[in-house]
Amino acid sequence: MGERHDAALVSAALQMAIATRGGQSALDNAAAESFHLVLKVEYIHRHGFATRTEARLKIATWIADFYDMKRRHSAAGGKPPAEFEWIIQEARARTDRKGRAA
């Protein structure tokens, strides 16, 4: 089976994993759909995979090494998720310190 078939299987597996978790809102689904679009356009369609195992490994590596750590996101003010998360954690820590000092 070819690259497109493998990519379609990976995409279907990701969508099933999201759909089977109950109690999510439509906004959760919109975020997942947006992520899948980015994953397909920026990675899956640009790479070939010999097996499903290779596809899973390379996609997981891309998500962990690039998407989560380096790729800039408009929803995060143009910052990579790791940097944006650090900023949020620092802001929460400052708020907690102010609350304890009062």
PDB file of N, CA and C in Angstrom:
ATOM      1  N   MET A   1       0.845  -1.179   0.000  1.00  0.00           N
ATOM      2  CA  MET A   1       0.000   0.000   0.000  1.00  0.00           C
ATOM      3  C   MET A   1       0.888   1.239   0.000  1.00  0.00           C
ATOM      4  N   GLY A   2       0.386   2.320  -0.552  1.00  0.00           N
ATOM      5  CA  GLY A   2       1.199   3.503  -0.766  1.00  0.00           C
ATOM      6  C   GLY A   2       1.176   4.501   0.375  1.00  0.00           C
ATOM      7  N   GLU A   3       1.929   5.579   0.139  1.00  0.00           N
ATOM      8  CA  GLU A   3       2.059   6.651   1.130  1.00  0.00           C
ATOM      9  C   GLU A   3       0.706   7.271   1.476  1.00  0.00           C
ATOM     10  N   ARG A   4      -0.095   7.523   0.447  1.00  0.00           N
ATOM     11  CA  ARG A   4      -1.401   8.157   0.685  1.00  0.00           C
ATOM     12  C   ARG A   4      -2.282   7.279   1.557  1.00  0.00           C
ATOM     13  N   HIS A   5      -2.226   5.982   1.311  1.00  0.00           N
ATOM     14  CA  HIS A   5      -3.016   5.059   2.120  1.00  0.00           C
ATOM     15  C   HIS A   5      -2.558   5.106   3.572  1.00  0.00           C
ATOM     16  N   ASP A   6      -1.228   5.073   3.794  1.00  0.00           N
ATOM     17  CA  ASP A   6      -0.696   5.150   5.152  1.00  0.00           C
ATOM     18  C   ASP A   6      -1.083   6.461   5.826  1.00  0.00           C
ATOM     19  N   ALA A   7      -0.975   7.564   5.088  1.00  0.00           N
ATOM     20  CA  ALA A   7      -1.340   8.868   5.645  1.00  0.00           C
ATOM     21  C   ALA A   7      -2.825   8.899   5.997  1.00  0.00           C
ATOM     22  N   ALA A   8      -3.652   8.306   5.139  1.00  0.00           N
ATOM     23  CA  ALA A   8      -5.090   8.267   5.406  1.00  0.00           C
ATOM     24  C   ALA A   8      -5.382   7.431   6.641  1.00  0.00           C
ATOM     25  N   LEU A   9      -4.673   6.323   6.812  1.00  0.00           N
ATOM     26  CA  LEU A   9      -4.872   5.486   7.994  1.00  0.00           C
ATOM     27  C   LEU A   9      -4.466   6.221   9.273  1.00  0.00           C
ATOM     28  N   VAL A  10      -3.341   6.898   9.225  1.00  0.00           N
ATOM     29  CA  VAL A  10      -2.894   7.655  10.393  1.00  0.00           C
ATOM     30  C   VAL A  10      -3.908   8.744  10.724  1.00  0.00           C
ATOM     31  N   SER A  11      -4.367   9.465   9.710  1.00  0.00           N
ATOM     32  CA  SER A  11      -5.349  10.521   9.922  1.00  0.00           C
ATOM     33  C   SER A  11      -6.640   9.960  10.504  1.00  0.00           C
ATOM     34  N   ALA A  12      -7.106   8.835   9.963  1.00  0.00           N
ATOM     35  CA  ALA A  12      -8.341   8.214  10.462  1.00  0.00           C
ATOM     36  C   ALA A  12      -8.169   7.761  11.903  1.00  0.00           C
ATOM     37  N   ALA A  13      -7.015   7.226  12.228  1.00  0.00           N
ATOM     38  CA  ALA A  13      -6.761   6.785  13.602  1.00  0.00           C
ATOM     39  C   ALA A  13      -6.775   7.964  14.562  1.00  0.00           C
ATOM     40  N   LEU A  14      -6.175   9.081  14.155  1.00  0.00           N
ATOM     41  CA  LEU A  14      -6.177  10.270  15.005  1.00  0.00           C
ATOM     42  C   LEU A  14      -7.599  10.789  15.203  1.00  0.00           C
ATOM     43  N   GLN A  15      -8.389  10.821  14.134  1.00  0.00           N
ATOM     44  CA  GLN A  15      -9.759  11.305  14.233  1.00  0.00           C
ATOM     45  C   GLN A  15     -10.609  10.386  15.099  1.00  0.00           C
ATOM     46  N   MET A  16     -10.417   9.063  14.985  1.00  0.00           N
ATOM     47  CA  MET A  16     -11.162   8.132  15.820  1.00  0.00           C
ATOM     48  C   MET A  16     -10.798   8.307  17.281  1.00  0.00           C
ATOM     49  N   ALA A  17      -9.537   8.515  17.563  1.00  0.00           N
ATOM     50  CA  ALA A  17      -9.107   8.686  18.946  1.00  0.00           C
ATOM     51  C   ALA A  17      -9.770   9.908  19.561  1.00  0.00           C
ATOM     52  N   ILE A  18      -9.891  10.969  18.799  1.00  0.00           N
ATOM     53  CA  ILE A  18     -10.531  12.183  19.302  1.00  0.00           C
ATOM     54  C   ILE A  18     -12.033  11.985  19.432  1.00  0.00           C
ATOM     55  N   ALA A  19     -12.652  11.361  18.440  1.00  0.00           N
ATOM     56  CA  ALA A  19     -14.106  11.193  18.429  1.00  0.00           C
ATOM     57  C   ALA A  19     -14.592  10.264  19.525  1.00  0.00           C
ATOM     58  N   THR A  20     -13.775   9.307  19.945  1.00  0.00           N
ATOM     59  CA  THR A  20     -14.236   8.335  20.931  1.00  0.00           C
ATOM     60  C   THR A  20     -14.153   8.856  22.357  1.00  0.00           C
ATOM     61  N   ARG A  21     -13.484   9.956  22.566  1.00  0.00           N
ATOM     62  CA  ARG A  21     -13.458  10.539  23.913  1.00  0.00           C
ATOM     63  C   ARG A  21     -14.728  11.357  24.091  1.00  0.00           C
ATOM     64  N   GLY A  22     -15.527  11.010  25.057  1.00  0.00           N
ATOM     65  CA  GLY A  22     -16.809  11.687  25.244  1.00  0.00           C
ATOM     66  C   GLY A  22     -16.688  13.001  25.989  1.00  0.00           C
ATOM     67  N   GLY A  23     -17.769  13.754  25.967  1.00  0.00           N
ATOM     68  CA  GLY A  23     -17.856  14.970  26.764  1.00  0.00           C
ATOM     69  C   GLY A  23     -17.110  16.163  26.221  1.00  0.00           C
ATOM     70  N   GLN A  24     -16.783  16.166  24.956  1.00  0.00           N
ATOM     71  CA  GLN A  24     -16.062  17.299  24.399  1.00  0.00           C
ATOM     72  C   GLN A  24     -17.026  18.237  23.696  1.00  0.00           C
ATOM     73  N   SER A  25     -16.644  19.493  23.653  1.00  0.00           N
ATOM     74  CA  SER A  25     -17.484  20.482  22.997  1.00  0.00           C
ATOM     75  C   SER A  25     -17.095  20.624  21.528  1.00  0.00           C
ATOM     76  N   ALA A  26     -17.902  21.352  20.796  1.00  0.00           N
ATOM     77  CA  ALA A  26     -17.613  21.607  19.380  1.00  0.00           C
ATOM     78  C   ALA A  26     -16.299  22.373  19.226  1.00  0.00           C
ATOM     79  N   LEU A  27     -15.970  23.216  20.185  1.00  0.00           N
ATOM     80  CA  LEU A  27     -14.721  23.971  20.103  1.00  0.00           C
ATOM     81  C   LEU A  27     -13.514  23.052  20.232  1.00  0.00           C
ATOM     82  N   ASP A  28     -13.631  22.004  21.058  1.00  0.00           N
ATOM     83  CA  ASP A  28     -12.551  21.024  21.151  1.00  0.00           C
ATOM     84  C   ASP A  28     -12.333  20.372  19.795  1.00  0.00           C
ATOM     85  N   ASN A  29     -13.426  20.044  19.133  1.00  0.00           N
ATOM     86  CA  ASN A  29     -13.335  19.403  17.832  1.00  0.00           C
ATOM     87  C   ASN A  29     -12.722  20.356  16.797  1.00  0.00           C
ATOM     88  N   ALA A  30     -13.053  21.629  16.872  1.00  0.00           N
ATOM     89  CA  ALA A  30     -12.490  22.609  15.933  1.00  0.00           C
ATOM     90  C   ALA A  30     -10.973  22.699  16.097  1.00  0.00           C
ATOM     91  N   ALA A  31     -10.504  22.676  17.318  1.00  0.00           N
ATOM     92  CA  ALA A  31      -9.059  22.717  17.558  1.00  0.00           C
ATOM     93  C   ALA A  31      -8.391  21.470  16.996  1.00  0.00           C
ATOM     94  N   ALA A  32      -9.034  20.322  17.167  1.00  0.00           N
ATOM     95  CA  ALA A  32      -8.487  19.072  16.639  1.00  0.00           C
ATOM     96  C   ALA A  32      -8.458  19.101  15.120  1.00  0.00           C
ATOM     97  N   GLU A  33      -9.522  19.601  14.517  1.00  0.00           N
ATOM     98  CA  GLU A  33      -9.566  19.694  13.050  1.00  0.00           C
ATOM     99  C   GLU A  33      -8.471  20.620  12.536  1.00  0.00           C
ATOM    100  N   SER A  34      -8.254  21.715  13.213  1.00  0.00           N
ATOM    101  CA  SER A  34      -7.201  22.652  12.816  1.00  0.00           C
ATOM    102  C   SER A  34      -5.829  21.981  12.910  1.00  0.00           C
ATOM    103  N   PHE A  35      -5.615  21.250  13.992  1.00  0.00           N
ATOM    104  CA  PHE A  35      -4.345  20.541  14.167  1.00  0.00           C
ATOM    105  C   PHE A  35      -4.142  19.519  13.047  1.00  0.00           C
ATOM    106  N   HIS A  36      -5.192  18.754  12.726  1.00  0.00           N
ATOM    107  CA  HIS A  36      -5.076  17.745  11.670  1.00  0.00           C
ATOM    108  C   HIS A  36      -4.734  18.383  10.327  1.00  0.00           C
ATOM    109  N   LEU A  37      -5.320  19.522  10.049  1.00  0.00           N
ATOM    110  CA  LEU A  37      -5.016  20.215   8.802  1.00  0.00           C
ATOM    111  C   LEU A  37      -3.539  20.586   8.751  1.00  0.00           C
ATOM    112  N   VAL A  38      -3.032  21.163   9.819  1.00  0.00           N
ATOM    113  CA  VAL A  38      -1.618  21.541   9.874  1.00  0.00           C
ATOM    114  C   VAL A  38      -0.738  20.302   9.736  1.00  0.00           C
ATOM    115  N   LEU A  39      -1.079  19.248  10.453  1.00  0.00           N
ATOM    116  CA  LEU A  39      -0.305  18.009  10.385  1.00  0.00           C
ATOM    117  C   LEU A  39      -0.244  17.477   8.957  1.00  0.00           C
ATOM    118  N   LYS A  40      -1.376  17.456   8.285  1.00  0.00           N
ATOM    119  CA  LYS A  40      -1.415  16.940   6.917  1.00  0.00           C
ATOM    120  C   LYS A  40      -0.635  17.834   5.954  1.00  0.00           C
ATOM    121  N   VAL A  41      -0.889  19.136   6.010  1.00  0.00           N
ATOM    122  CA  VAL A  41      -0.278  20.061   5.053  1.00  0.00           C
ATOM    123  C   VAL A  41       1.219  20.230   5.296  1.00  0.00           C
ATOM    124  N   GLU A  42       1.602  20.381   6.544  1.00  0.00           N
ATOM    125  CA  GLU A  42       3.001  20.680   6.836  1.00  0.00           C
ATOM    126  C   GLU A  42       3.888  19.453   6.970  1.00  0.00           C
ATOM    127  N   TYR A  43       3.295  18.282   7.191  1.00  0.00           N
ATOM    128  CA  TYR A  43       4.161  17.126   7.383  1.00  0.00           C
ATOM    129  C   TYR A  43       3.784  15.912   6.539  1.00  0.00           C
ATOM    130  N   ILE A  44       2.602  15.375   6.713  1.00  0.00           N
ATOM    131  CA  ILE A  44       2.246  14.107   6.055  1.00  0.00           C
ATOM    132  C   ILE A  44       2.352  14.191   4.538  1.00  0.00           C
ATOM    133  N   HIS A  45       1.830  15.248   3.939  1.00  0.00           N
ATOM    134  CA  HIS A  45       1.845  15.354   2.476  1.00  0.00           C
ATOM    135  C   HIS A  45       3.238  15.617   1.921  1.00  0.00           C
ATOM    136  N   ARG A  46       4.170  15.980   2.756  1.00  0.00           N
ATOM    137  CA  ARG A  46       5.533  16.279   2.297  1.00  0.00           C
ATOM    138  C   ARG A  46       6.510  15.127   2.522  1.00  0.00           C
ATOM    139  N   HIS A  47       6.055  14.059   3.175  1.00  0.00           N
ATOM    140  CA  HIS A  47       6.946  12.952   3.505  1.00  0.00           C
ATOM    141  C   HIS A  47       6.337  11.623   3.083  1.00  0.00           C
ATOM    142  N   GLY A  48       7.184  10.664   2.835  1.00  0.00           N
ATOM    143  CA  GLY A  48       6.737   9.314   2.525  1.00  0.00           C
ATOM    144  C   GLY A  48       7.044   8.386   3.688  1.00  0.00           C
ATOM    145  N   PHE A  49       6.220   7.400   3.872  1.00  0.00           N
ATOM    146  CA  PHE A  49       6.396   6.443   4.948  1.00  0.00           C
ATOM    147  C   PHE A  49       6.293   5.035   4.361  1.00  0.00           C
ATOM    148  N   ALA A  50       7.236   4.188   4.690  1.00  0.00           N
ATOM    149  CA  ALA A  50       7.235   2.822   4.170  1.00  0.00           C
ATOM    150  C   ALA A  50       6.208   1.944   4.884  1.00  0.00           C
ATOM    151  N   THR A  51       5.996   2.217   6.171  1.00  0.00           N
ATOM    152  CA  THR A  51       5.064   1.403   6.959  1.00  0.00           C
ATOM    153  C   THR A  51       4.252   2.301   7.890  1.00  0.00           C
ATOM    154  N   ARG A  52       3.192   1.749   8.449  1.00  0.00           N
ATOM    155  CA  ARG A  52       2.407   2.511   9.435  1.00  0.00           C
ATOM    156  C   ARG A  52       3.235   2.814  10.676  1.00  0.00           C
ATOM    157  N   THR A  53       4.070   1.855  11.059  1.00  0.00           N
ATOM    158  CA  THR A  53       4.923   2.062  12.235  1.00  0.00           C
ATOM    159  C   THR A  53       5.864   3.234  12.015  1.00  0.00           C
ATOM    160  N   GLU A  54       6.460   3.298  10.824  1.00  0.00           N
ATOM    161  CA  GLU A  54       7.336   4.425  10.503  1.00  0.00           C
ATOM    162  C   GLU A  54       6.556   5.731  10.515  1.00  0.00           C
ATOM    163  N   ALA A  55       5.356   5.721   9.960  1.00  0.00           N
ATOM    164  CA  ALA A  55       4.527   6.934   9.944  1.00  0.00           C
ATOM    165  C   ALA A  55       4.227   7.393  11.359  1.00  0.00           C
ATOM    166  N   ARG A  56       3.810   6.476  12.208  1.00  0.00           N
ATOM    167  CA  ARG A  56       3.490   6.832  13.605  1.00  0.00           C
ATOM    168  C   ARG A  56       4.699   7.429  14.310  1.00  0.00           C
ATOM    169  N   LEU A  57       5.847   6.787  14.160  1.00  0.00           N
ATOM    170  CA  LEU A  57       7.060   7.256  14.824  1.00  0.00           C
ATOM    171  C   LEU A  57       7.480   8.636  14.318  1.00  0.00           C
ATOM    172  N   LYS A  58       7.495   8.806  13.008  1.00  0.00           N
ATOM    173  CA  LYS A  58       7.927  10.095  12.456  1.00  0.00           C
ATOM    174  C   LYS A  58       6.933  11.208  12.767  1.00  0.00           C
ATOM    175  N   ILE A  59       5.656  10.908  12.730  1.00  0.00           N
ATOM    176  CA  ILE A  59       4.647  11.926  13.056  1.00  0.00           C
ATOM    177  C   ILE A  59       4.739  12.309  14.527  1.00  0.00           C
ATOM    178  N   ALA A  60       4.870  11.330  15.399  1.00  0.00           N
ATOM    179  CA  ALA A  60       5.002  11.625  16.837  1.00  0.00           C
ATOM    180  C   ALA A  60       6.248  12.454  17.112  1.00  0.00           C
ATOM    181  N   THR A  61       7.336  12.130  16.414  1.00  0.00           N
ATOM    182  CA  THR A  61       8.578  12.898  16.586  1.00  0.00           C
ATOM    183  C   THR A  61       8.392  14.327  16.094  1.00  0.00           C
ATOM    184  N   TRP A  62       7.732  14.495  14.951  1.00  0.00           N
ATOM    185  CA  TRP A  62       7.490  15.844  14.426  1.00  0.00           C
ATOM    186  C   TRP A  62       6.650  16.659  15.396  1.00  0.00           C
ATOM    187  N   ILE A  63       5.629  16.039  15.957  1.00  0.00           N
ATOM    188  CA  ILE A  63       4.770  16.750  16.904  1.00  0.00           C
ATOM    189  C   ILE A  63       5.577  17.165  18.130  1.00  0.00           C
ATOM    190  N   ALA A  64       6.333  16.241  18.701  1.00  0.00           N
ATOM    191  CA  ALA A  64       7.082  16.527  19.928  1.00  0.00           C
ATOM    192  C   ALA A  64       8.237  17.492  19.701  1.00  0.00           C
ATOM    193  N   ASP A  65       8.962  17.316  18.606  1.00  0.00           N
ATOM    194  CA  ASP A  65      10.167  18.127  18.387  1.00  0.00           C
ATOM    195  C   ASP A  65       9.912  19.455  17.696  1.00  0.00           C
ATOM    196  N   PHE A  66       8.915  19.514  16.822  1.00  0.00           N
ATOM    197  CA  PHE A  66       8.697  20.750  16.074  1.00  0.00           C
ATOM    198  C   PHE A  66       7.391  21.432  16.450  1.00  0.00           C
ATOM    199  N   TYR A  67       6.280  20.739  16.291  1.00  0.00           N
ATOM    200  CA  TYR A  67       4.968  21.372  16.477  1.00  0.00           C
ATOM    201  C   TYR A  67       4.821  21.931  17.896  1.00  0.00           C
ATOM    202  N   ASP A  68       5.166  21.141  18.897  1.00  0.00           N
ATOM    203  CA  ASP A  68       5.005  21.584  20.286  1.00  0.00           C
ATOM    204  C   ASP A  68       6.093  22.546  20.748  1.00  0.00           C
ATOM    205  N   MET A  69       7.282  22.431  20.178  1.00  0.00           N
ATOM    206  CA  MET A  69       8.409  23.202  20.707  1.00  0.00           C
ATOM    207  C   MET A  69       8.785  24.436  19.887  1.00  0.00           C
ATOM    208  N   LYS A  70       8.638  24.386  18.572  1.00  0.00           N
ATOM    209  CA  LYS A  70       9.189  25.455  17.739  1.00  0.00           C
ATOM    210  C   LYS A  70       8.189  26.175  16.854  1.00  0.00           C
ATOM    211  N   ARG A  71       7.157  25.474  16.398  1.00  0.00           N
ATOM    212  CA  ARG A  71       6.238  26.079  15.440  1.00  0.00           C
ATOM    213  C   ARG A  71       5.464  27.205  16.110  1.00  0.00           C
ATOM    214  N   ARG A  72       5.433  28.338  15.459  1.00  0.00           N
ATOM    215  CA  ARG A  72       4.707  29.485  16.004  1.00  0.00           C
ATOM    216  C   ARG A  72       3.216  29.328  15.734  1.00  0.00           C
ATOM    217  N   HIS A  73       2.404  29.704  16.708  1.00  0.00           N
ATOM    218  CA  HIS A  73       0.955  29.568  16.604  1.00  0.00           C
ATOM    219  C   HIS A  73       0.295  30.932  16.751  1.00  0.00           C
ATOM    220  N   SER A  74      -0.593  31.254  15.840  1.00  0.00           N
ATOM    221  CA  SER A  74      -1.266  32.557  15.892  1.00  0.00           C
ATOM    222  C   SER A  74      -2.112  32.688  17.161  1.00  0.00           C
ATOM    223  N   ALA A  75      -2.706  31.598  17.624  1.00  0.00           N
ATOM    224  CA  ALA A  75      -3.535  31.649  18.832  1.00  0.00           C
ATOM    225  C   ALA A  75      -2.701  31.933  20.081  1.00  0.00           C
ATOM    226  N   ALA A  76      -1.382  31.768  19.987  1.00  0.00           N
ATOM    227  CA  ALA A  76      -0.487  32.018  21.120  1.00  0.00           C
ATOM    228  C   ALA A  76       0.319  33.296  20.905  1.00  0.00           C
ATOM    229  N   GLY A  77      -0.232  34.212  20.136  1.00  0.00           N
ATOM    230  CA  GLY A  77       0.458  35.474  19.900  1.00  0.00           C
ATOM    231  C   GLY A  77       1.730  35.316  19.077  1.00  0.00           C
ATOM    232  N   GLY A  78       1.771  34.306  18.220  1.00  0.00           N
ATOM    233  CA  GLY A  78       2.946  34.094  17.382  1.00  0.00           C
ATOM    234  C   GLY A  78       4.095  33.408  18.086  1.00  0.00           C
ATOM    235  N   LYS A  79       3.827  32.860  19.261  1.00  0.00           N
ATOM    236  CA  LYS A  79       4.878  32.176  20.015  1.00  0.00           C
ATOM    237  C   LYS A  79       4.731  30.670  19.883  1.00  0.00           C
ATOM    238  N   PRO A  80       5.837  29.942  19.991  1.00  0.00           N
ATOM    239  CA  PRO A  80       5.739  28.479  20.011  1.00  0.00           C
ATOM    240  C   PRO A  80       5.010  28.031  21.278  1.00  0.00           C
ATOM    241  N   PRO A  81       4.321  26.896  21.249  1.00  0.00           N
ATOM    242  CA  PRO A  81       3.564  26.445  22.426  1.00  0.00           C
ATOM    243  C   PRO A  81       4.395  26.325  23.699  1.00  0.00           C
ATOM    244  N   ALA A  82       5.614  25.827  23.601  1.00  0.00           N
ATOM    245  CA  ALA A  82       6.437  25.663  24.805  1.00  0.00           C
ATOM    246  C   ALA A  82       6.714  27.023  25.450  1.00  0.00           C
ATOM    247  N   GLU A  83       7.021  28.022  24.644  1.00  0.00           N
ATOM    248  CA  GLU A  83       7.278  29.372  25.166  1.00  0.00           C
ATOM    249  C   GLU A  83       5.999  29.978  25.738  1.00  0.00           C
ATOM    250  N   PHE A  84       4.892  29.811  25.032  1.00  0.00           N
ATOM    251  CA  PHE A  84       3.613  30.341  25.497  1.00  0.00           C
ATOM    252  C   PHE A  84       3.217  29.710  26.824  1.00  0.00           C
ATOM    253  N   GLU A  85       3.405  28.395  26.965  1.00  0.00           N
ATOM    254  CA  GLU A  85       3.098  27.702  28.218  1.00  0.00           C
ATOM    255  C   GLU A  85       3.954  28.232  29.358  1.00  0.00           C
ATOM    256  N   TRP A  86       5.238  28.480  29.082  1.00  0.00           N
ATOM    257  CA  TRP A  86       6.131  29.022  30.105  1.00  0.00           C
ATOM    258  C   TRP A  86       5.642  30.401  30.561  1.00  0.00           C
ATOM    259  N   ILE A  87       5.222  31.240  29.628  1.00  0.00           N
ATOM    260  CA  ILE A  87       4.717  32.577  29.961  1.00  0.00           C
ATOM    261  C   ILE A  87       3.477  32.461  30.850  1.00  0.00           C
ATOM    262  N   ILE A  88       2.576  31.553  30.510  1.00  0.00           N
ATOM    263  CA  ILE A  88       1.362  31.355  31.318  1.00  0.00           C
ATOM    264  C   ILE A  88       1.719  30.873  32.715  1.00  0.00           C
ATOM    265  N   GLN A  89       2.640  29.922  32.818  1.00  0.00           N
ATOM    266  CA  GLN A  89       3.037  29.406  34.124  1.00  0.00           C
ATOM    267  C   GLN A  89       3.676  30.489  34.980  1.00  0.00           C
ATOM    268  N   GLU A  90       4.493  31.324  34.363  1.00  0.00           N
ATOM    269  CA  GLU A  90       5.114  32.433  35.100  1.00  0.00           C
ATOM    270  C   GLU A  90       4.051  33.418  35.592  1.00  0.00           C
ATOM    271  N   ALA A  91       3.077  33.732  34.748  1.00  0.00           N
ATOM    272  CA  ALA A  91       2.002  34.650  35.138  1.00  0.00           C
ATOM    273  C   ALA A  91       1.190  34.062  36.287  1.00  0.00           C
ATOM    274  N   ARG A  92       0.905  32.763  36.224  1.00  0.00           N
ATOM    275  CA  ARG A  92       0.169  32.114  37.321  1.00  0.00           C
ATOM    276  C   ARG A  92       0.971  32.142  38.611  1.00  0.00           C
ATOM    277  N   ALA A  93       2.261  31.894  38.507  1.00  0.00           N
ATOM    278  CA  ALA A  93       3.124  31.910  39.694  1.00  0.00           C
ATOM    279  C   ALA A  93       3.144  33.298  40.326  1.00  0.00           C
ATOM    280  N   ARG A  94       3.216  34.346  39.483  1.00  0.00           N
ATOM    281  CA  ARG A  94       3.192  35.715  40.014  1.00  0.00           C
ATOM    282  C   ARG A  94       1.868  35.995  40.711  1.00  0.00           C
ATOM    283  N   THR A  95       0.769  35.544  40.104  1.00  0.00           N
ATOM    284  CA  THR A  95      -0.559  35.742  40.699  1.00  0.00           C
ATOM    285  C   THR A  95      -0.656  35.007  42.032  1.00  0.00           C
ATOM    286  N   ASP A  96      -0.140  33.778  42.088  1.00  0.00           N
ATOM    287  CA  ASP A  96      -0.165  33.014  43.337  1.00  0.00           C
ATOM    288  C   ASP A  96       0.655  33.701  44.425  1.00  0.00           C
ATOM    289  N   ARG A  97       1.837  34.222  44.050  1.00  0.00           N
ATOM    290  CA  ARG A  97       2.681  34.914  45.034  1.00  0.00           C
ATOM    291  C   ARG A  97       1.992  36.160  45.553  1.00  0.00           C
ATOM    292  N   LYS A  98       1.318  36.910  44.666  1.00  0.00           N
ATOM    293  CA  LYS A  98       0.596  38.103  45.094  1.00  0.00           C
ATOM    294  C   LYS A  98      -0.537  37.740  46.039  1.00  0.00           C
ATOM    295  N   GLY A  99      -1.243  36.661  45.724  1.00  0.00           N
ATOM    296  CA  GLY A  99      -2.361  36.203  46.571  1.00  0.00           C
ATOM    297  C   GLY A  99      -1.898  35.802  47.958  1.00  0.00           C
ATOM    298  N   ARG A 100      -0.737  35.160  48.062  1.00  0.00           N
ATOM    299  CA  ARG A 100      -0.207  34.743  49.370  1.00  0.00           C
ATOM    300  C   ARG A 100       0.323  35.929  50.157  1.00  0.00           C
ATOM    301  N   ALA A 101       0.826  36.938  49.457  1.00  0.00           N
ATOM    302  CA  ALA A 101       1.388  38.112  50.138  1.00  0.00           C
ATOM    303  C   ALA A 101       0.308  39.016  50.689  1.00  0.00           C
ATOM    304  N   ALA A 102      -0.886  38.948  50.116  1.00  0.00           N
ATOM    305  CA  ALA A 102      -1.972  39.858  50.539  1.00  0.00           C
ATOM    306  C   ALA A 102      -2.612  39.441  51.820  1.00  0.00           C
TER     307      ALA A 102
END
